Coordinates of C-alpha atoms and ligand atoms in Angstrom, one line a residue:
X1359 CA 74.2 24.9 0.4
X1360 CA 72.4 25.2 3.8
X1361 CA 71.3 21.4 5.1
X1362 CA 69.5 20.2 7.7
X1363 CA 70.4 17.2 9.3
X1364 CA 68.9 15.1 12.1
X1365 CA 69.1 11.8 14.1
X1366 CA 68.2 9.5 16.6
X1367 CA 70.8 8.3 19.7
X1368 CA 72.1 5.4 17.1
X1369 CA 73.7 7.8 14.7
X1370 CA 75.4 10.1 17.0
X1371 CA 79.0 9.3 16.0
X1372 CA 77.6 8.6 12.0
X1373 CA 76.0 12.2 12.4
X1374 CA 79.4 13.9 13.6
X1375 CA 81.3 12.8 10.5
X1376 CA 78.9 13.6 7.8
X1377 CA 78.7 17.2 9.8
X1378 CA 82.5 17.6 9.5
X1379 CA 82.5 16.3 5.9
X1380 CA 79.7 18.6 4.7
X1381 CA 81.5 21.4 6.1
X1382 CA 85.0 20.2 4.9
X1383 CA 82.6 20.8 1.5
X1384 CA 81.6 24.2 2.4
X1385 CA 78.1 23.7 3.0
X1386 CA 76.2 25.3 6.3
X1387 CA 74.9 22.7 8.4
X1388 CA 72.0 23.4 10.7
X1389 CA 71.7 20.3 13.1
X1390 CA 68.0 19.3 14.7
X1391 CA 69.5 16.7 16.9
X1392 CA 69.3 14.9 18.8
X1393 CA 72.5 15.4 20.6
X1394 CA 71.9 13.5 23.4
X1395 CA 73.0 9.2 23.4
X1396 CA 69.7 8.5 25.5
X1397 CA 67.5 6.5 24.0
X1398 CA 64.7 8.7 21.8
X1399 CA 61.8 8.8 19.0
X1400 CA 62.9 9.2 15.7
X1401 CA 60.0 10.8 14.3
X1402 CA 60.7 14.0 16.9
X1403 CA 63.5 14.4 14.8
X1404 CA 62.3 13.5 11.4
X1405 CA 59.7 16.1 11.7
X1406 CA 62.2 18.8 12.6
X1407 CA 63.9 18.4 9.5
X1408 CA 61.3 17.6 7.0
X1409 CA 59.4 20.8 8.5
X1410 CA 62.8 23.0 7.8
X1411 CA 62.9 21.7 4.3
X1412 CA 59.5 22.0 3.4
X1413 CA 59.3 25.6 5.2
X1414 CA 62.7 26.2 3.3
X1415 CA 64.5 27.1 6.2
X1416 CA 67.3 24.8 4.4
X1417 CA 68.1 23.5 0.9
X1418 CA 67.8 19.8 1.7
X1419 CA 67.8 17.7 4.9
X1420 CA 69.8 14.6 5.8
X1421 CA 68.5 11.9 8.3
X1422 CA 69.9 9.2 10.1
X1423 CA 68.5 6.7 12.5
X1424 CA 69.4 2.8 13.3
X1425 CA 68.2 1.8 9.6
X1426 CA 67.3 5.4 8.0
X1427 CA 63.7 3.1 7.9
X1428 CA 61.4 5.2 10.8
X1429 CA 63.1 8.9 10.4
X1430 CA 62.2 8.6 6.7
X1431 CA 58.8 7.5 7.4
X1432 CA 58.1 10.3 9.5
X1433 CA 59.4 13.0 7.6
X1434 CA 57.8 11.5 4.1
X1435 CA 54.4 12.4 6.2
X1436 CA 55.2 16.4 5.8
X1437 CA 53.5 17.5 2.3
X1438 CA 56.3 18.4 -0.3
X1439 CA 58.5 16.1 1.4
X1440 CA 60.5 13.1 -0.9
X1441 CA 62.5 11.6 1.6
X1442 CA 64.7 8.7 0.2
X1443 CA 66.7 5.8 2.4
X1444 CA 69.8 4.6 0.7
X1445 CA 72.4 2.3 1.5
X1446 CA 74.5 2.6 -1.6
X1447 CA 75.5 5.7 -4.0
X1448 CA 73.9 4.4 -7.1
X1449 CA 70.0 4.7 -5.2
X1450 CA 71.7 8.0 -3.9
X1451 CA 72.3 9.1 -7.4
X1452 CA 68.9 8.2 -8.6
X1453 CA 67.7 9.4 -5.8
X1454 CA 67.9 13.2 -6.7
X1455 CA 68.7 12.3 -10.7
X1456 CA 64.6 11.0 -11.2
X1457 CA 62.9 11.2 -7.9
X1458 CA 64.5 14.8 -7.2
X1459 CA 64.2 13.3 -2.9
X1460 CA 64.9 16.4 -1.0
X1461 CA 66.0 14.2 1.8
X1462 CA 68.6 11.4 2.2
X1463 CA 68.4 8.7 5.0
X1464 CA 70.5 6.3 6.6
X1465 CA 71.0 3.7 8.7
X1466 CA 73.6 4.0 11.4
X1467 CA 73.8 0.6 11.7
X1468 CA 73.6 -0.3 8.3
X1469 CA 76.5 1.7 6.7
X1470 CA 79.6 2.8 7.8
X1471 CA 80.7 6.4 7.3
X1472 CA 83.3 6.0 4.5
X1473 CA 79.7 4.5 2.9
X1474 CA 77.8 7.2 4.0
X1475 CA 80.2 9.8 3.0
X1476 CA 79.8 8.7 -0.7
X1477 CA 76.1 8.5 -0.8
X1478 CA 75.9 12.1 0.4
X1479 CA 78.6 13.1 -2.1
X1480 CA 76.4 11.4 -4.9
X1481 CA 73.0 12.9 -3.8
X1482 CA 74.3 16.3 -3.4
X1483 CA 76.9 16.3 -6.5
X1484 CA 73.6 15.0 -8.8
X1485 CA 71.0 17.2 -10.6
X1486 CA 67.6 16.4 -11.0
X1487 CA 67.1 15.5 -14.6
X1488 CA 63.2 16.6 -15.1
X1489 CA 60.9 16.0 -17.8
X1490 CA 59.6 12.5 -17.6
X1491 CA 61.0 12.5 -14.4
X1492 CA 59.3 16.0 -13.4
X1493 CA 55.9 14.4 -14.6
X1494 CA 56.4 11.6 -12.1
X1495 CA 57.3 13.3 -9.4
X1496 CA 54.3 15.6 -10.4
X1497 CA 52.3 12.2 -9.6
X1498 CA 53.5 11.5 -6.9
X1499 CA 53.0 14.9 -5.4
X1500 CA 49.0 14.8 -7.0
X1501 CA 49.0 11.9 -4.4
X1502 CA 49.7 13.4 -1.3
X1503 CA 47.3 16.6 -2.2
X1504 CA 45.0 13.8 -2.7
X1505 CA 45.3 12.1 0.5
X1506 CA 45.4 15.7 2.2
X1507 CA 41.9 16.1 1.0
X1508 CA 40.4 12.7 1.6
Ligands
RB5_839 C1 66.1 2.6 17.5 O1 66.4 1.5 18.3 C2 65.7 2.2 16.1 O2 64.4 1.6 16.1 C3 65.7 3.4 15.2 O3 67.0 4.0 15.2 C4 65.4 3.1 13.7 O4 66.2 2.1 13.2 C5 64.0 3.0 13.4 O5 63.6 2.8 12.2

């Protein structure tokens, strides 16, 4: 798979070992940044990758700031974006299993990267089971194209 992954100056370190484990997997990684340990806004970032994904310039994006809380704020503004923060594999899981999120955030100062490692193994290693699950999703899309038209 070809992912997208992005960041704020708290997950630099975080950032480098999901790269390395994604590409120990034999997926492409395109990184947004930041790659720079000065202080910066996560939604610069969040943006980058939600726009790749929703262009589908990648397959899926993964985010990481201090909490996963802001960058996945910002990039669930970008319509066709479900962008999910986890801090376990189970919501990970679930995350792609019925919500079918086509990006996984987390904190860099909530998990640690053996952590992290097996939420992105879960999200990526999980299909999206559809039917109810496709009608709720289809919800929560209706929403958005809702909003866009308000
Ligand atoms: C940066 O200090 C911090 O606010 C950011 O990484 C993130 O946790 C925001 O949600």
């Amino acid at each position: 798979m070809k992912i997208g992954i992005g960041n704020d100056h708290s997950a630099l370190d975080l950032k480098a070992e999901i790269i390395e484990f994604l590409e120990h997997m034999g997926h492409q990684v395109i990184d947004y940044g930041t790659n720079s340990s000065e202080s910066c806004d996560y939604p610069i970032y969040g943006e980058k990758v939600a726009h790749a994904v929703a262009d589908k310039e990648v397959d899926c994006g993964i985010l990481i700031c201090g909490t996963g809380l802001g960058i996945s704020l910002a990039a669930n503004k970008v319509k066709g974006v479900r962008a999910a923060v986890c801090s376990e594999p189970f919501t990970a899981k679930m995350a792609k299993q019925h919500n079918n999120c086509n990006i996984l955030a987390f904190g860099a100062r909530v998990v640690g990267a053996e952590l992290a490692k097996m939420m992105v193994d879960a999200w990526l290693n999980t299909e999206f089971q559809g039917g109810r699950h496709q009608h709720r999703v289809n919800l929560i899309m209706d929403i958005e194209n809702r909003e866009n038209s308000r």
